[in-house]
Tab-separated table of C-alpha atoms in Angstrom:
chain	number	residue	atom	x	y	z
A	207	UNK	CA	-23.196	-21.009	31.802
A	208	UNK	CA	-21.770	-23.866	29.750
A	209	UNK	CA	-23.714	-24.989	26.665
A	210	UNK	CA	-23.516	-28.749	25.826
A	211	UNK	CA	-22.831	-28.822	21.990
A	212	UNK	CA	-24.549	-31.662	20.184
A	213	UNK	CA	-23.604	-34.002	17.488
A	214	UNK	CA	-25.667	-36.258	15.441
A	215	UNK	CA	-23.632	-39.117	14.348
A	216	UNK	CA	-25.877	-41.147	11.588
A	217	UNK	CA	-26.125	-44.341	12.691
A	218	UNK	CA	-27.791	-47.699	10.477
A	219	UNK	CA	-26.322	-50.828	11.453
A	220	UNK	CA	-28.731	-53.330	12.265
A	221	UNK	CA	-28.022	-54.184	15.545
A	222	UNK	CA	-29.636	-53.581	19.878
A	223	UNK	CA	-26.933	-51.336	21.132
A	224	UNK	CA	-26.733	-52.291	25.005
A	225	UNK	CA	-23.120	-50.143	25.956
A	226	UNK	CA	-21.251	-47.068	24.067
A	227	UNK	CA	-18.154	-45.124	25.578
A	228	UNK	CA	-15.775	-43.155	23.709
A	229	UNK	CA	-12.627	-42.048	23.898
A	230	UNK	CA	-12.232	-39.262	21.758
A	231	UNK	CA	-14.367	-37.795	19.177
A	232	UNK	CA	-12.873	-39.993	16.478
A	233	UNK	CA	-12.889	-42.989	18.327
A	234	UNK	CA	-16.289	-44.317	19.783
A	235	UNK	CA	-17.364	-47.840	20.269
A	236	UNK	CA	-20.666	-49.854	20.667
A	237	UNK	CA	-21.586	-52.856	21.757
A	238	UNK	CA	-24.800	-54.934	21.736
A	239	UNK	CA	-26.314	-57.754	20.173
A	240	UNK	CA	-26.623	-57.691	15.757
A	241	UNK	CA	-30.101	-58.579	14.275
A	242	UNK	CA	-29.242	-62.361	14.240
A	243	UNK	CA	-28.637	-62.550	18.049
A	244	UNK	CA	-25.080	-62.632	17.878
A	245	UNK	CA	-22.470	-60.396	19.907
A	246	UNK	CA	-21.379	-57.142	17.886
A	247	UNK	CA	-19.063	-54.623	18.207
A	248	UNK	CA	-18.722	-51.190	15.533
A	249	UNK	CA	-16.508	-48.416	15.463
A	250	UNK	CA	-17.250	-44.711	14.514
A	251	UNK	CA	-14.110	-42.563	13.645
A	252	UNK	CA	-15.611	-39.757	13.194
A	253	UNK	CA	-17.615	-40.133	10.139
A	254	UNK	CA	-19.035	-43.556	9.699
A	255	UNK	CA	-19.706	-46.401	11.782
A	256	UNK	CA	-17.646	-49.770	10.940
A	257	UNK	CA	-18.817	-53.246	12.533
A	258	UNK	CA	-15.400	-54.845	14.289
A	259	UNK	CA	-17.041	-58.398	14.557
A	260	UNK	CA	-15.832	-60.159	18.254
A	261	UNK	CA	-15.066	-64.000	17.740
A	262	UNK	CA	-17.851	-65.754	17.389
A	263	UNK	CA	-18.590	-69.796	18.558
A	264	UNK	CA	-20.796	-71.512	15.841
A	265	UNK	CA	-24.421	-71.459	16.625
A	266	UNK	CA	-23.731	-69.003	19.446
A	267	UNK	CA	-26.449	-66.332	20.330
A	268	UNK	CA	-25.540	-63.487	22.831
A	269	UNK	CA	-24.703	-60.113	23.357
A	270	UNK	CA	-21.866	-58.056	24.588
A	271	UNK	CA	-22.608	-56.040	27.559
A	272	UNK	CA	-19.909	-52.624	28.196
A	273	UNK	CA	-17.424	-51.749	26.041
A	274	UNK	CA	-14.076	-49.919	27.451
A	275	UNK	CA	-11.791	-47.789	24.373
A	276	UNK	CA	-8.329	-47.213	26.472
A	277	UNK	CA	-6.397	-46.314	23.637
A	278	UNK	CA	-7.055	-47.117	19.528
A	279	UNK	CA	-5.273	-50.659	20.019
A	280	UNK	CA	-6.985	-51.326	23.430
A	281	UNK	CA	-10.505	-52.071	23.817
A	282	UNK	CA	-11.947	-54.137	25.942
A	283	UNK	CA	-15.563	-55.840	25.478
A	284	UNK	CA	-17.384	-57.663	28.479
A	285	UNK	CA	-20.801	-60.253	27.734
A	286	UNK	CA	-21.920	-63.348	26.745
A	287	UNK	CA	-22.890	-66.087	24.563
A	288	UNK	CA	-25.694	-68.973	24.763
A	289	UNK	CA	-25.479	-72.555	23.304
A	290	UNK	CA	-28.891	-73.673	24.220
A	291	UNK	CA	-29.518	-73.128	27.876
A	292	UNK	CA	-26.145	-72.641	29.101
A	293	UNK	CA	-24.732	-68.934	28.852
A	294	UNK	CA	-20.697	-68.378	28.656
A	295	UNK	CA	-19.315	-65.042	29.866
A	296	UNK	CA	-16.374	-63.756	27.460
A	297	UNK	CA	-14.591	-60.555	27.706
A	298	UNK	CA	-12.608	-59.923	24.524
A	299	UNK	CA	-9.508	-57.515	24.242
A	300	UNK	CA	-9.267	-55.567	20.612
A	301	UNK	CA	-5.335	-54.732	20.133
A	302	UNK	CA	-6.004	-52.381	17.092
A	303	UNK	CA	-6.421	-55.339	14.436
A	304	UNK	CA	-8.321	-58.071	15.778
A	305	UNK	CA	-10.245	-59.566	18.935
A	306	UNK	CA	-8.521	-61.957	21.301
A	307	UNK	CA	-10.540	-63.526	24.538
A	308	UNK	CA	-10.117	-63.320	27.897
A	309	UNK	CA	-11.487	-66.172	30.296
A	310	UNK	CA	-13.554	-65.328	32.465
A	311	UNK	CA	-13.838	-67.002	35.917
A	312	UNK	CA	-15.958	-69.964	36.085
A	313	UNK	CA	-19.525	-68.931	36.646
A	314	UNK	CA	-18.792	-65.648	36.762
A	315	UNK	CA	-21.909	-63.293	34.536
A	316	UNK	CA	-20.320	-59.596	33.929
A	317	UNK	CA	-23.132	-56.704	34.539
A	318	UNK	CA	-22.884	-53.647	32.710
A	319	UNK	CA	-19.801	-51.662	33.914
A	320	UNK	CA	-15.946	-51.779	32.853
A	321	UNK	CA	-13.676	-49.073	34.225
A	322	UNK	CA	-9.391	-49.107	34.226
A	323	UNK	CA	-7.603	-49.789	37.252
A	324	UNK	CA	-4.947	-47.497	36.803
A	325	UNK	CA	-2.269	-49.936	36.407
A	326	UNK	CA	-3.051	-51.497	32.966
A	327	UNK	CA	-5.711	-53.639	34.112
A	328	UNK	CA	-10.049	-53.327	34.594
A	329	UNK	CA	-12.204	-53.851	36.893
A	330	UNK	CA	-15.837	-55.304	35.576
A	331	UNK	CA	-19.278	-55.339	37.632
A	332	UNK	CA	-20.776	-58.637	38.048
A	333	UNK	CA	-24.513	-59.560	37.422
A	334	UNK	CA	-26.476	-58.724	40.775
A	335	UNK	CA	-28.417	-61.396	39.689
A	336	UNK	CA	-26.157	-64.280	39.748
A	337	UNK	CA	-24.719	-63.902	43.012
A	338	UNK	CA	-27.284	-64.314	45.454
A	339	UNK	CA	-26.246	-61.893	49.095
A	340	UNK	CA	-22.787	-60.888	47.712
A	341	UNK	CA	-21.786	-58.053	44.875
A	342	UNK	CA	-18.416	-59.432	43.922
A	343	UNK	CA	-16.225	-57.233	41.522
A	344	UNK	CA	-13.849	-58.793	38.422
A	345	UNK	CA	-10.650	-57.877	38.272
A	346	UNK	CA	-8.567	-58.215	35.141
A	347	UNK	CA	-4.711	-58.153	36.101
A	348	UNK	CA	-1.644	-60.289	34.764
A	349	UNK	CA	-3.274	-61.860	32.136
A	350	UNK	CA	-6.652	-62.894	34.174
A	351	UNK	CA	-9.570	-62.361	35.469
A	352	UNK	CA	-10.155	-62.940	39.166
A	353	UNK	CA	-13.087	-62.795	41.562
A	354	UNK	CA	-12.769	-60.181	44.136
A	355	UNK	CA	-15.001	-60.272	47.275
A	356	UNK	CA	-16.362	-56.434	48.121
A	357	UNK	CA	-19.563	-56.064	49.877
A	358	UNK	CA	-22.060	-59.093	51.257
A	359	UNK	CA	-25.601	-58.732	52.155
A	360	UNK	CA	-29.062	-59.368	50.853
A	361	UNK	CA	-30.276	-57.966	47.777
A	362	UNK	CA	-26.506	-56.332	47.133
A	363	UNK	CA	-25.291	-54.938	43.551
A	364	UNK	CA	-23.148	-53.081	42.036
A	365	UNK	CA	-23.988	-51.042	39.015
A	366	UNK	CA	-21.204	-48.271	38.260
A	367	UNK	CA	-17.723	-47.945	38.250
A	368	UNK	CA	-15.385	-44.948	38.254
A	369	UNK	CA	-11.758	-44.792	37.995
A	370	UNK	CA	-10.195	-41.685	39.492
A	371	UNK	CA	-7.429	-40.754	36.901
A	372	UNK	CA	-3.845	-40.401	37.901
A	373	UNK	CA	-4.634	-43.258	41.055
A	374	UNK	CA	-5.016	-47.039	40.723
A	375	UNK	CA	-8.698	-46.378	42.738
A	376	UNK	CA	-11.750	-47.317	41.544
A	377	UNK	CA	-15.616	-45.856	43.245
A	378	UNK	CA	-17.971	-48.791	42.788
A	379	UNK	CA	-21.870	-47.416	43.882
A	380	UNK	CA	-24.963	-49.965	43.733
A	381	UNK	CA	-27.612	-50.692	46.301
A	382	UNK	CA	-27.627	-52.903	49.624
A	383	UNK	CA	-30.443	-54.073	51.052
A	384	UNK	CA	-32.341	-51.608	50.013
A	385	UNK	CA	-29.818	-48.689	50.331
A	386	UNK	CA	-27.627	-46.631	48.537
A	387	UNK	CA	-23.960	-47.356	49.179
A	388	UNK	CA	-20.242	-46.402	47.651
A	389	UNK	CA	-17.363	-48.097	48.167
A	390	UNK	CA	-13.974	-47.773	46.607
A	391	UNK	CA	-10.812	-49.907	46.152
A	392	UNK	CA	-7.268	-48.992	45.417
């Protein structure tokens, strides 16, 4: 019988965490939203948590969604950002000293789930609800996102991702119409 060893890692900043992965025990990153509204990102490196602040637009309220460490100068952040009533998906890349952006496809909303593809790209769930009878996947490869068409029917999403190490396949589960269903690509 294996015994799961817990740590408590002290944690204060003043921010809604909405995504936390880590890549080694000195290395873990959150994501969320800080107490003004505004994206945030912070590091822990074993000790003590340090905010890494994404770019920010003036006046811009948001949050940042999943959060993806690949290595300690590659992270990748997926969310958004509001000005008024319209909201601006960003994905931003960290490259060990500060955050550059990534476009996202137009009218593309990224859901909750980053994974690697394998072949030094990602692969990003879309919001179920902004795609009406179709659970598209992102994929982030030479420099850009592109919309990938996986699975159509009504009420479909996609809410995990899983790369399979040493492969360029991803396992993408969710739900259609109704049902549970896994696909994978790769």
């Amino acid at each position: 019988m294996t015994i799961a060893r817990t740590t408590r890692i002290p944690y204060s900043l003043a921010a809604t965490i909405s995504g936390l992965s880590e890549r080694t025990p000195d290395d873990v990153w959150a994501v969320g939203a800080d107490a003004n509204g505004a994206p945030y990102t912070a590091r822990y490196d074993g000790s003590s948590w340090r905010t890494v602040t994404p770019p920010q637009l003036a006046d811009a309220l948001g949050t940042l969604l999943s959060v993806l460490p690949l290595g300690p100068d590659d992270v990748w952040a997926t969310g958004y950002t509001t000005v008024g009533e319209q909201r601006v998906d960003r994905s931003y890349h960290w490259d060990g000293t500060a955050w550059q952006e990534a476009a996202a496809p137009d009218g593309a909303h990224f859901g909750g789930a980053l994974a690697d593809d394998g072949t030094g790209g990602l692969w990003a769930t879309v919001d179920s609800g902004t795609l009406a009878g179709t659970s598209d996947l992102l994929h982030y490869a030479d420099g850009a996102w592109r919309r990938e068409a996986t699975v159509s029917g009504s009420k479909t999403s996609i809410t995990a991702l899983a790369h399979v190490p040493g492969t360029g396949t991803v396992w993408a589960v969710g739900a259609r119409d109704g049902a549970p269903f896994a696909i994978s690509r790769g």
